[in-house]
mmCIF file of C-alpha atoms in Angstrom:
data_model
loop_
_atom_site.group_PDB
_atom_site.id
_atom_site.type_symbol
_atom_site.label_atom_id
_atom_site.label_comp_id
_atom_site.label_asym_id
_atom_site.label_seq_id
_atom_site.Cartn_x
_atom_site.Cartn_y
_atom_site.Cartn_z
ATOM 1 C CA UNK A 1 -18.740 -0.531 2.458
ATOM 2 C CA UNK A 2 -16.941 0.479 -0.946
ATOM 3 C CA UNK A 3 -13.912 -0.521 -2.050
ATOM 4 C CA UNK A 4 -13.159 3.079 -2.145
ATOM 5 C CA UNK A 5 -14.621 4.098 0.887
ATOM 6 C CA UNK A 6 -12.448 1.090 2.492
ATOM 7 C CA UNK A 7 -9.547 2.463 0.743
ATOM 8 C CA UNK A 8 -9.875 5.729 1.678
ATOM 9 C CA UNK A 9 -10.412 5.796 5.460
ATOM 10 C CA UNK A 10 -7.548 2.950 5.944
ATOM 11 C CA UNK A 11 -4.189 4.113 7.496
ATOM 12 C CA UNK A 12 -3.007 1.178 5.870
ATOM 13 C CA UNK A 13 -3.503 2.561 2.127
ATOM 14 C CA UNK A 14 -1.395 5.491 0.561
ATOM 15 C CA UNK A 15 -3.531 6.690 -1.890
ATOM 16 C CA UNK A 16 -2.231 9.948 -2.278
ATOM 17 C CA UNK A 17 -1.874 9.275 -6.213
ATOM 18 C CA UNK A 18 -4.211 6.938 -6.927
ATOM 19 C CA UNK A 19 -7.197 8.004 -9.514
ATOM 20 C CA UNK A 20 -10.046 6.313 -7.818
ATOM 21 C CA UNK A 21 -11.720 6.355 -11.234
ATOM 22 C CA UNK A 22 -9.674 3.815 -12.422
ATOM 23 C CA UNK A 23 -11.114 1.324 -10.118
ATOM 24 C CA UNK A 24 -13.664 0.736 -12.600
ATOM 25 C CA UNK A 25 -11.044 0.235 -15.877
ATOM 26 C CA UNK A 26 -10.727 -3.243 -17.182
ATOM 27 C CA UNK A 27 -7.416 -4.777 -16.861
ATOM 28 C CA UNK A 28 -5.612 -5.948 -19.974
ATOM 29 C CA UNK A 29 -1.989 -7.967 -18.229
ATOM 30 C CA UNK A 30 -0.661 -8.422 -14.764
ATOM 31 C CA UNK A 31 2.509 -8.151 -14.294
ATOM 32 C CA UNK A 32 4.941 -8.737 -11.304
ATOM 33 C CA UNK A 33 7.715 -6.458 -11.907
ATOM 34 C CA UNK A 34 11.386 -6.869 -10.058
ATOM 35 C CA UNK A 35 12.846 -3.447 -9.818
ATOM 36 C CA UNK A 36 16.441 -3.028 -10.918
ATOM 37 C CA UNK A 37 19.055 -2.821 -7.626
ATOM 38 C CA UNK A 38 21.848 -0.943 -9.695
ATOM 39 C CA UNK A 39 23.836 -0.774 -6.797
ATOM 40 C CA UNK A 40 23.373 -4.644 -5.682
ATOM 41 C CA UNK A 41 22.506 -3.145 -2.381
ATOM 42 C CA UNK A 42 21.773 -5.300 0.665
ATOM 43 C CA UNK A 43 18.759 -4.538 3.040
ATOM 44 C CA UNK A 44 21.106 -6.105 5.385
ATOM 45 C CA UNK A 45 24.974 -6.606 6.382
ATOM 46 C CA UNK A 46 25.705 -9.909 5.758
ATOM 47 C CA UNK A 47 22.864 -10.778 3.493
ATOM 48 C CA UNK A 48 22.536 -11.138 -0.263
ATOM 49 C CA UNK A 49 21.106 -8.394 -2.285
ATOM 50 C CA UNK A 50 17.652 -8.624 -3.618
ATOM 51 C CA UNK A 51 14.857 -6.784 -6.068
ATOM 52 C CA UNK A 52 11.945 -5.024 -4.831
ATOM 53 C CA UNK A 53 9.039 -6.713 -6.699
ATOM 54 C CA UNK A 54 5.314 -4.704 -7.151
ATOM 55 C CA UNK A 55 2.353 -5.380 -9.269
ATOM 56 C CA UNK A 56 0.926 -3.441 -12.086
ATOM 57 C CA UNK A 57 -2.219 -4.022 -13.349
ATOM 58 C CA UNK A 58 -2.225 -2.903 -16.878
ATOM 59 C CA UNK A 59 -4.970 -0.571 -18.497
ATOM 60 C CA UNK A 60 -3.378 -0.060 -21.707
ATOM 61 C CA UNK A 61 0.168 0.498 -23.015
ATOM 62 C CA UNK A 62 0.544 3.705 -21.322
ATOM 63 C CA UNK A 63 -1.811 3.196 -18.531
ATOM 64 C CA UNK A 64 -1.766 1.304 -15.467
ATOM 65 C CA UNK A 65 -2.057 1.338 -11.675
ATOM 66 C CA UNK A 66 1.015 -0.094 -9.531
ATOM 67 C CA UNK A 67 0.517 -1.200 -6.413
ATOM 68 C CA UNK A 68 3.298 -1.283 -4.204
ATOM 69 C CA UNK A 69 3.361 -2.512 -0.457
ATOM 70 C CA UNK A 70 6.290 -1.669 1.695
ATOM 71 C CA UNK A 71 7.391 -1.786 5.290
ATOM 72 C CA UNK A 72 6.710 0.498 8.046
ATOM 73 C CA UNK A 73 8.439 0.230 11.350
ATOM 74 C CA UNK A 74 9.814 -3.125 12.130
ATOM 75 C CA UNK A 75 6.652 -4.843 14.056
ATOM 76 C CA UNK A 76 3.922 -2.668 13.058
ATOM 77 C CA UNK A 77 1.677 -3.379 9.510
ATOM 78 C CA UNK A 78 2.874 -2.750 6.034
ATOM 79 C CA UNK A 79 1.195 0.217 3.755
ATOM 80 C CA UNK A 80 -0.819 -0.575 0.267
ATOM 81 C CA UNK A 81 0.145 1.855 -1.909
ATOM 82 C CA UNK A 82 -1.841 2.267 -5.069
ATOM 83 C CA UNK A 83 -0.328 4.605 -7.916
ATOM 84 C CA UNK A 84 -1.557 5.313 -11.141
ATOM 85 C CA UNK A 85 1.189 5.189 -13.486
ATOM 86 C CA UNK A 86 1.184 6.850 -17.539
ATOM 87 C CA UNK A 87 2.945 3.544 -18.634
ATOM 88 C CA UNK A 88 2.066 -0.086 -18.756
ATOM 89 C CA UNK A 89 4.915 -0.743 -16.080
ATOM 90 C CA UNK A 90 8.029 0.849 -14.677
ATOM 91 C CA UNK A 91 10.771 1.840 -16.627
ATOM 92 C CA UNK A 92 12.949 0.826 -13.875
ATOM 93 C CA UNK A 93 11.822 -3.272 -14.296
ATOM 94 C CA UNK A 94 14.941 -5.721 -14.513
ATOM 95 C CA UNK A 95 12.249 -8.679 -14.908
ATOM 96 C CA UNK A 96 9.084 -8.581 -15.360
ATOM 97 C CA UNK A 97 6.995 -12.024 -15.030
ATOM 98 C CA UNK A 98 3.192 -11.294 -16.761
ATOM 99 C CA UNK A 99 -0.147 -12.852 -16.595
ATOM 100 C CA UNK A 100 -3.637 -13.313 -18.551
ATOM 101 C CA UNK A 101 -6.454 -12.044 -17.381
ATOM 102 C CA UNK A 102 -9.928 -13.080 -17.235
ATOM 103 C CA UNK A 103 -11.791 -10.250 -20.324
ATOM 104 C CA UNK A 104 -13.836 -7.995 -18.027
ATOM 105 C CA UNK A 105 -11.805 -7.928 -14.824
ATOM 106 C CA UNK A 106 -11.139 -4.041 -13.206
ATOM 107 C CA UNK A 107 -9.070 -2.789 -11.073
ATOM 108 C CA UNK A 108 -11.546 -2.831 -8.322
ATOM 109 C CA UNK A 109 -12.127 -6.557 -8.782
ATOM 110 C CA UNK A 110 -8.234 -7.455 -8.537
ATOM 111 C CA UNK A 111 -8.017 -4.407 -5.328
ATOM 112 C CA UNK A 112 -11.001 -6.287 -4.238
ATOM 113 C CA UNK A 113 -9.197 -10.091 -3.840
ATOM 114 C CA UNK A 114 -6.550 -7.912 -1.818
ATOM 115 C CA UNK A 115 -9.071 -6.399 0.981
ATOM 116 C CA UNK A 116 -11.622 -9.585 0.736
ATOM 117 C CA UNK A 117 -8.732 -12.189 1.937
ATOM 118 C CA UNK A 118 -6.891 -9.373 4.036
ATOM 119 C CA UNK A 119 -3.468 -9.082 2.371
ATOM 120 C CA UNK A 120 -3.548 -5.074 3.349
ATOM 121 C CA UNK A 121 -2.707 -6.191 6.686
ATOM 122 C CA UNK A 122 0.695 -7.271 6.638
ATOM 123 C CA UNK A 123 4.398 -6.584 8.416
ATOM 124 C CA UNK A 124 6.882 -6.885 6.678
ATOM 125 C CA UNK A 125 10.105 -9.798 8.108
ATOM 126 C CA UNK A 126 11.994 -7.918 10.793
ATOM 127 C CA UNK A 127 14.671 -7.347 8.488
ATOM 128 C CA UNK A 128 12.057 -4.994 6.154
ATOM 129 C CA UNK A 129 11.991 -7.454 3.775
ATOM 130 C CA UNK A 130 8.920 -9.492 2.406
ATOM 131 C CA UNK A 131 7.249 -7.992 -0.505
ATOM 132 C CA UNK A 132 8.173 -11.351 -2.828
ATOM 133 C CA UNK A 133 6.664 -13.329 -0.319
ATOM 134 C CA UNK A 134 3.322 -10.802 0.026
ATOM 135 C CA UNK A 135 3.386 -11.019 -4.086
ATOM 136 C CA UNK A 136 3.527 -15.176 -3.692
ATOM 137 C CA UNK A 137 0.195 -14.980 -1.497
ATOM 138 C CA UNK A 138 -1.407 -12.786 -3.777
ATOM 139 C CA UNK A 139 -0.650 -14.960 -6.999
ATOM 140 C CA UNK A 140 -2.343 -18.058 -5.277
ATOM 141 C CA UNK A 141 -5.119 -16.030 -4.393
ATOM 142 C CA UNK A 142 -5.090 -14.850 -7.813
ATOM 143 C CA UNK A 143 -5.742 -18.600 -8.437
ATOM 144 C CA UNK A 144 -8.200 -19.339 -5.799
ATOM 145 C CA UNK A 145 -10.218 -16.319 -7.614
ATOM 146 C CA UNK A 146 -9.833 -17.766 -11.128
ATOM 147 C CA UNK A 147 -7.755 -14.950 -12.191
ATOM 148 C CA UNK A 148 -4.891 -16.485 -12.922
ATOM 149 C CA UNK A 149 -4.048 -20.183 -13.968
ATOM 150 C CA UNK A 150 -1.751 -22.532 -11.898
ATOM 151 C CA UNK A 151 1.236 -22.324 -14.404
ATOM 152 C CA UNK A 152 1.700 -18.704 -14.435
ATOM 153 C CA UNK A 153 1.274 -18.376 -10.374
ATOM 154 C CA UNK A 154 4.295 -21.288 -10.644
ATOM 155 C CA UNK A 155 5.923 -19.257 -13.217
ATOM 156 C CA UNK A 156 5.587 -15.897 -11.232
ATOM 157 C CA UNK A 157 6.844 -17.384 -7.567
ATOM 158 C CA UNK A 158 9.789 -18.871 -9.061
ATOM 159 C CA UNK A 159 10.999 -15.587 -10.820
ATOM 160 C CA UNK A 160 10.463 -14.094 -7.257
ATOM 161 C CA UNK A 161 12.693 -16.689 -5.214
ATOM 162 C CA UNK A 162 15.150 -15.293 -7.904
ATOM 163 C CA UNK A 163 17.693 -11.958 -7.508
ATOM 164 C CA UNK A 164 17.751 -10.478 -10.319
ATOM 165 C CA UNK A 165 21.344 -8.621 -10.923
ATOM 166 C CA UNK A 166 22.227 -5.168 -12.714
ATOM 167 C CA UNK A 167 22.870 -4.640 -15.689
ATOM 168 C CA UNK A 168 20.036 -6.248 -17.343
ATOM 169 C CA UNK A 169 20.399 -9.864 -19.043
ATOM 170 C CA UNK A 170 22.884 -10.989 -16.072
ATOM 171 C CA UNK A 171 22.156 -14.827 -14.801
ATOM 172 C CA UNK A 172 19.439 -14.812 -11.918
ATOM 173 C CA UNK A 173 20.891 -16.441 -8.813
ATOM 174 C CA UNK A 174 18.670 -18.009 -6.094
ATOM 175 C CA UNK A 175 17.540 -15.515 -3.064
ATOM 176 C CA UNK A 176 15.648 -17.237 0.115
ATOM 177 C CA UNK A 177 12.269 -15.439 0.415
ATOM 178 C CA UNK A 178 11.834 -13.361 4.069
ATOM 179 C CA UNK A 179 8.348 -13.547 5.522
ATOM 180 C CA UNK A 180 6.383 -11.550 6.964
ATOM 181 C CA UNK A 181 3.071 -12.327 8.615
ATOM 182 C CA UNK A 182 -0.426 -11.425 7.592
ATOM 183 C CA UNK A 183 -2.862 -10.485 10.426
ATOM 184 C CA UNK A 184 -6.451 -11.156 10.450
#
């Protein structure tokens, strides 16, 4: 089966605004983008606020698809959701931690890495948090695949163990990682 045709009959996709002809576009940068949390709100009472992290794999400088996976339910799988985006990542990043790419890579091959080791199927920690830890698995896999080197996966799961504040340029501070659990 496709990649697209996967994609497409999953419940576990939102593809809604994804342009599947983009699958096919080389990828220039990867980069693991911590959303600002203007508010410093907590998912929880009682625990420390944190960033929602995504990926965007970037096109061009105003092109790039984001790919976002959040919670459902607590208990039942995660959704994938792919967006093409008119910008090379979102305007709303407080840190953004970047890769190299291999020249040649798509979209489809990166999507691909996702679906071939399973990391669509995924709930989120009980508390709906867990989208630093998915983005963790999916930079060592980005290793195992030759995608990425060593040093920036290091680089890229120590800026997510990391909160970072609003306004921009405030110090990090340390933020324990919730997991969630990958099903085969």
């Amino acid at each position: 089966m496709s990649l697209k045709s996967y994609i497409l009959n999953n419940k576990n996709w939102g593809k809604s605004r994804f342009t599947f002809d983009h699958l096919k576009s080389p990828v220039a940068r990867i980069h693991f983008v911590a959303h600002e949390n203007v508010l410093d709100e907590r998912d929880n009472p009682g625990e420390r606020p944190t960033n929602h992290w995504t990926l965007f794999f970037t096109i061009s400088d105003n092109l790039s698809v984001h790919v976002d996976a959040v919670p459902n339910e607590p208990g039942r799988p995660g959704m994938i959701i792919p967006e093409s985006e008119n910008s090379a990542f979102a305007a709303d990043a407080i840190h953004v931690a970047s890769t190299n790419v291999p020249s040649g890579l798509t979209v489809e091959d990166l999507l691909g890495i996702i679906v071939d080791r399973r990391r669509d199927h995924y709930t989120f920690a009980p508390i709906g948090e867990g989208c630093r830890y998915w983005l963790s698995v999916i930079s060592k896999d980005f290793i195992e695949a030759g995608v990425i080197c060593e040093q920036e996966s290091d680089a890229v799961i120590e800026a997510l163990g990391m909160y970072w504040p609003s306004p921009s340029g405030s110090l990090s501070v340390p933020r324990p990682m919730a997991r969630g659990t990958f099903h085969a």
